[in-house]
Amino acid sequence: REHLHVTEVPGRTHILFHAANRVSELQGCLAPVSAFTQIGAAVRSIAALQQLQGLVFQGLQDGAVLLRIKTAQGPYVSPLNF
């Protein structure tokens, strides 16, 4: 898979974790990266995504994988799917 899907976020749809080394490659999605090189730019996003996917897939074998999100309205939990 090339992405992870964040579901059940109030007021949002189609939030993905996917590879991107520049902020300009994201449209409301999230990109794991290995290191930042400057504001809005990073490196090794594919490697970081693969590492995240490995952790998520391992967790899914034991049950659901949840992402805790903090907002001004308070924290909530959202499932991650692939």
Short mmCIF file of N, CA and C in Angstrom, two decimals:
data_model
loop_
_atom_site.label_atom_id
_atom_site.label_comp_id
_atom_site.label_asym_id
_atom_site.label_seq_id
_atom_site.Cartn_x
_atom_site.Cartn_y
_atom_site.Cartn_z
N ARG A 1 0.84 -1.20 0.00
CA ARG A 1 0.00 0.00 0.00
C ARG A 1 0.87 1.25 0.00
N GLU A 2 0.34 2.31 -0.59
CA GLU A 2 1.09 3.56 -0.68
C GLU A 2 0.64 4.58 0.36
N HIS A 3 -0.38 4.24 1.16
CA HIS A 3 -0.86 5.20 2.16
C HIS A 3 -1.59 4.48 3.29
N LEU A 4 -1.82 5.22 4.36
CA LEU A 4 -2.69 4.81 5.46
C LEU A 4 -3.83 5.81 5.52
N HIS A 5 -5.02 5.36 5.81
CA HIS A 5 -6.20 6.22 5.82
C HIS A 5 -6.62 6.49 7.25
N VAL A 6 -6.74 7.75 7.62
CA VAL A 6 -7.23 8.16 8.94
C VAL A 6 -8.73 8.36 8.80
N THR A 7 -9.50 7.61 9.60
CA THR A 7 -10.95 7.67 9.48
C THR A 7 -11.59 8.23 10.75
N GLU A 8 -12.85 8.54 10.62
CA GLU A 8 -13.68 9.00 11.74
C GLU A 8 -13.15 10.28 12.40
N VAL A 9 -12.68 11.22 11.56
CA VAL A 9 -12.28 12.54 12.06
C VAL A 9 -13.44 13.49 11.82
N PRO A 10 -14.01 14.07 12.88
CA PRO A 10 -15.17 14.96 12.71
C PRO A 10 -14.88 16.10 11.73
N GLY A 11 -15.75 16.24 10.75
CA GLY A 11 -15.64 17.32 9.79
C GLY A 11 -14.58 17.13 8.72
N ARG A 12 -13.95 15.97 8.66
CA ARG A 12 -12.89 15.73 7.67
C ARG A 12 -13.08 14.37 7.01
N THR A 13 -12.64 14.25 5.77
CA THR A 13 -12.63 12.97 5.06
C THR A 13 -11.33 12.87 4.28
N HIS A 14 -10.99 11.68 3.88
CA HIS A 14 -9.84 11.41 3.01
C HIS A 14 -8.52 11.94 3.56
N ILE A 15 -8.30 11.81 4.86
CA ILE A 15 -7.01 12.17 5.45
C ILE A 15 -6.11 10.95 5.31
N LEU A 16 -4.97 11.14 4.69
CA LEU A 16 -4.05 10.03 4.45
C LEU A 16 -2.68 10.32 5.06
N PHE A 17 -1.98 9.27 5.44
CA PHE A 17 -0.54 9.32 5.66
C PHE A 17 0.06 8.82 4.34
N HIS A 18 0.86 9.63 3.69
CA HIS A 18 1.54 9.18 2.47
C HIS A 18 2.90 9.86 2.38
N ALA A 19 3.74 9.34 1.51
CA ALA A 19 5.08 9.90 1.34
C ALA A 19 5.01 11.28 0.70
N ALA A 20 5.80 12.21 1.22
CA ALA A 20 5.93 13.56 0.66
C ALA A 20 7.11 14.23 1.35
N ASN A 21 8.00 14.78 0.58
CA ASN A 21 9.17 15.46 1.14
C ASN A 21 9.01 16.98 1.18
N ARG A 22 7.90 17.48 0.64
CA ARG A 22 7.64 18.92 0.65
C ARG A 22 6.19 19.17 1.06
N VAL A 23 5.97 20.24 1.80
CA VAL A 23 4.62 20.60 2.22
C VAL A 23 3.72 20.79 1.00
N SER A 24 4.26 21.27 -0.09
CA SER A 24 3.46 21.50 -1.30
C SER A 24 2.88 20.21 -1.88
N GLU A 25 3.37 19.04 -1.45
CA GLU A 25 2.85 17.75 -1.92
C GLU A 25 1.67 17.27 -1.08
N LEU A 26 1.31 18.03 -0.06
CA LEU A 26 0.23 17.63 0.84
C LEU A 26 -0.97 18.55 0.67
N GLN A 27 -2.16 17.98 0.73
CA GLN A 27 -3.38 18.78 0.69
C GLN A 27 -4.27 18.32 1.84
N GLY A 28 -3.82 18.58 3.05
CA GLY A 28 -4.57 18.16 4.23
C GLY A 28 -4.18 16.79 4.74
N CYS A 29 -3.20 16.17 4.10
CA CYS A 29 -2.74 14.85 4.52
C CYS A 29 -1.51 14.99 5.42
N LEU A 30 -1.00 13.85 5.87
CA LEU A 30 0.15 13.81 6.76
C LEU A 30 1.26 12.99 6.11
N ALA A 31 2.49 13.42 6.29
CA ALA A 31 3.63 12.68 5.73
C ALA A 31 4.67 12.44 6.81
N PRO A 32 4.96 11.17 7.11
CA PRO A 32 6.07 10.90 8.02
C PRO A 32 7.38 11.17 7.28
N VAL A 33 8.37 11.70 7.96
CA VAL A 33 9.67 11.98 7.35
C VAL A 33 10.78 11.53 8.30
N SER A 34 11.97 11.37 7.76
CA SER A 34 13.12 10.96 8.58
C SER A 34 13.84 12.15 9.19
N ALA A 35 13.86 13.28 8.46
CA ALA A 35 14.53 14.47 8.97
C ALA A 35 14.06 15.69 8.18
N PHE A 36 14.03 16.83 8.83
CA PHE A 36 13.70 18.08 8.15
C PHE A 36 14.99 18.72 7.63
N THR A 37 14.94 19.26 6.41
CA THR A 37 16.10 19.92 5.83
C THR A 37 15.97 21.43 5.88
N GLN A 38 14.75 21.92 5.88
CA GLN A 38 14.44 23.34 6.00
C GLN A 38 12.95 23.45 6.25
N ILE A 39 12.45 24.63 6.47
CA ILE A 39 11.02 24.80 6.70
C ILE A 39 10.26 24.34 5.46
N GLY A 40 9.36 23.39 5.66
CA GLY A 40 8.54 22.89 4.56
C GLY A 40 9.19 21.81 3.72
N ALA A 41 10.38 21.35 4.09
CA ALA A 41 11.06 20.33 3.30
C ALA A 41 11.72 19.29 4.21
N ALA A 42 11.74 18.05 3.73
CA ALA A 42 12.30 16.95 4.52
C ALA A 42 12.90 15.90 3.59
N VAL A 43 13.43 14.85 4.18
CA VAL A 43 14.03 13.77 3.40
C VAL A 43 13.55 12.41 3.90
N ARG A 44 13.69 11.43 3.04
CA ARG A 44 13.42 10.02 3.33
C ARG A 44 12.00 9.75 3.82
N SER A 45 11.04 10.36 3.18
CA SER A 45 9.64 10.16 3.56
C SER A 45 9.18 8.74 3.24
N ILE A 46 9.63 8.17 2.13
CA ILE A 46 9.22 6.80 1.79
C ILE A 46 9.69 5.83 2.86
N ALA A 47 10.93 5.96 3.30
CA ALA A 47 11.46 5.08 4.35
C ALA A 47 10.67 5.25 5.65
N ALA A 48 10.35 6.49 5.99
CA ALA A 48 9.58 6.74 7.22
C ALA A 48 8.17 6.17 7.10
N LEU A 49 7.55 6.29 5.93
CA LEU A 49 6.21 5.74 5.72
C LEU A 49 6.26 4.21 5.83
N GLN A 50 7.26 3.60 5.25
CA GLN A 50 7.38 2.14 5.33
C GLN A 50 7.55 1.68 6.78
N GLN A 51 8.30 2.43 7.56
CA GLN A 51 8.47 2.10 8.96
C GLN A 51 7.14 2.24 9.71
N LEU A 52 6.42 3.33 9.45
CA LEU A 52 5.12 3.54 10.08
C LEU A 52 4.15 2.43 9.68
N GLN A 53 4.13 2.08 8.40
CA GLN A 53 3.23 1.02 7.93
C GLN A 53 3.55 -0.30 8.63
N GLY A 54 4.81 -0.60 8.80
CA GLY A 54 5.20 -1.83 9.48
C GLY A 54 4.64 -1.87 10.89
N LEU A 55 4.73 -0.75 11.60
CA LEU A 55 4.19 -0.67 12.96
C LEU A 55 2.67 -0.80 12.97
N VAL A 56 2.01 -0.14 12.02
CA VAL A 56 0.55 -0.20 11.95
C VAL A 56 0.10 -1.61 11.59
N PHE A 57 0.72 -2.23 10.59
CA PHE A 57 0.31 -3.57 10.17
C PHE A 57 0.53 -4.57 11.30
N GLN A 58 1.61 -4.42 12.04
CA GLN A 58 1.88 -5.28 13.18
C GLN A 58 0.79 -5.09 14.24
N GLY A 59 0.43 -3.84 14.49
CA GLY A 59 -0.62 -3.55 15.46
C GLY A 59 -1.97 -4.07 15.03
N LEU A 60 -2.26 -4.04 13.73
CA LEU A 60 -3.55 -4.52 13.23
C LEU A 60 -3.71 -6.02 13.45
N GLN A 61 -2.61 -6.74 13.53
CA GLN A 61 -2.69 -8.17 13.79
C GLN A 61 -3.22 -8.43 15.20
N ASP A 62 -2.99 -7.48 16.10
CA ASP A 62 -3.44 -7.61 17.48
C ASP A 62 -4.78 -6.92 17.72
N GLY A 63 -5.30 -6.22 16.73
CA GLY A 63 -6.56 -5.49 16.87
C GLY A 63 -6.51 -4.19 16.11
N ALA A 64 -7.23 -3.21 16.56
CA ALA A 64 -7.28 -1.91 15.90
C ALA A 64 -6.06 -1.07 16.23
N VAL A 65 -5.70 -0.19 15.32
CA VAL A 65 -4.64 0.79 15.55
C VAL A 65 -5.32 2.15 15.60
N LEU A 66 -5.08 2.88 16.68
CA LEU A 66 -5.76 4.16 16.89
C LEU A 66 -4.76 5.30 16.91
N LEU A 67 -5.16 6.42 16.36
CA LEU A 67 -4.37 7.65 16.34
C LEU A 67 -5.04 8.64 17.28
N ARG A 68 -4.32 9.11 18.25
CA ARG A 68 -4.88 10.11 19.18
C ARG A 68 -4.60 11.49 18.60
N ILE A 69 -5.64 12.28 18.46
CA ILE A 69 -5.54 13.60 17.87
C ILE A 69 -5.95 14.63 18.92
N LYS A 70 -5.12 15.65 19.13
CA LYS A 70 -5.44 16.71 20.07
C LYS A 70 -5.91 17.93 19.30
N THR A 71 -7.03 18.49 19.73
CA THR A 71 -7.57 19.70 19.11
C THR A 71 -7.91 20.70 20.20
N ALA A 72 -8.28 21.89 19.79
CA ALA A 72 -8.70 22.92 20.74
C ALA A 72 -9.96 22.48 21.48
N GLN A 73 -10.77 21.63 20.83
CA GLN A 73 -11.99 21.14 21.45
C GLN A 73 -11.71 19.93 22.36
N GLY A 74 -10.50 19.45 22.38
CA GLY A 74 -10.16 18.31 23.20
C GLY A 74 -9.64 17.16 22.35
N PRO A 75 -9.07 16.15 23.00
CA PRO A 75 -8.53 15.01 22.25
C PRO A 75 -9.61 14.05 21.81
N TYR A 76 -9.37 13.35 20.73
CA TYR A 76 -10.22 12.24 20.32
C TYR A 76 -9.35 11.21 19.63
N VAL A 77 -9.90 10.04 19.41
CA VAL A 77 -9.15 8.93 18.85
C VAL A 77 -9.76 8.55 17.51
N SER A 78 -8.89 8.31 16.53
CA SER A 78 -9.34 7.96 15.19
C SER A 78 -8.65 6.68 14.75
N PRO A 79 -9.37 5.74 14.14
CA PRO A 79 -8.73 4.52 13.66
C PRO A 79 -7.89 4.77 12.41
N LEU A 80 -6.83 3.99 12.24
CA LEU A 80 -6.02 3.99 11.02
C LEU A 80 -6.36 2.75 10.23
N ASN A 81 -6.57 2.90 8.94
CA ASN A 81 -6.89 1.79 8.05
C ASN A 81 -5.97 1.82 6.84
N PHE A 82 -5.94 0.71 6.14
CA PHE A 82 -5.14 0.67 4.90
C PHE A 82 -5.96 0.11 3.78
#
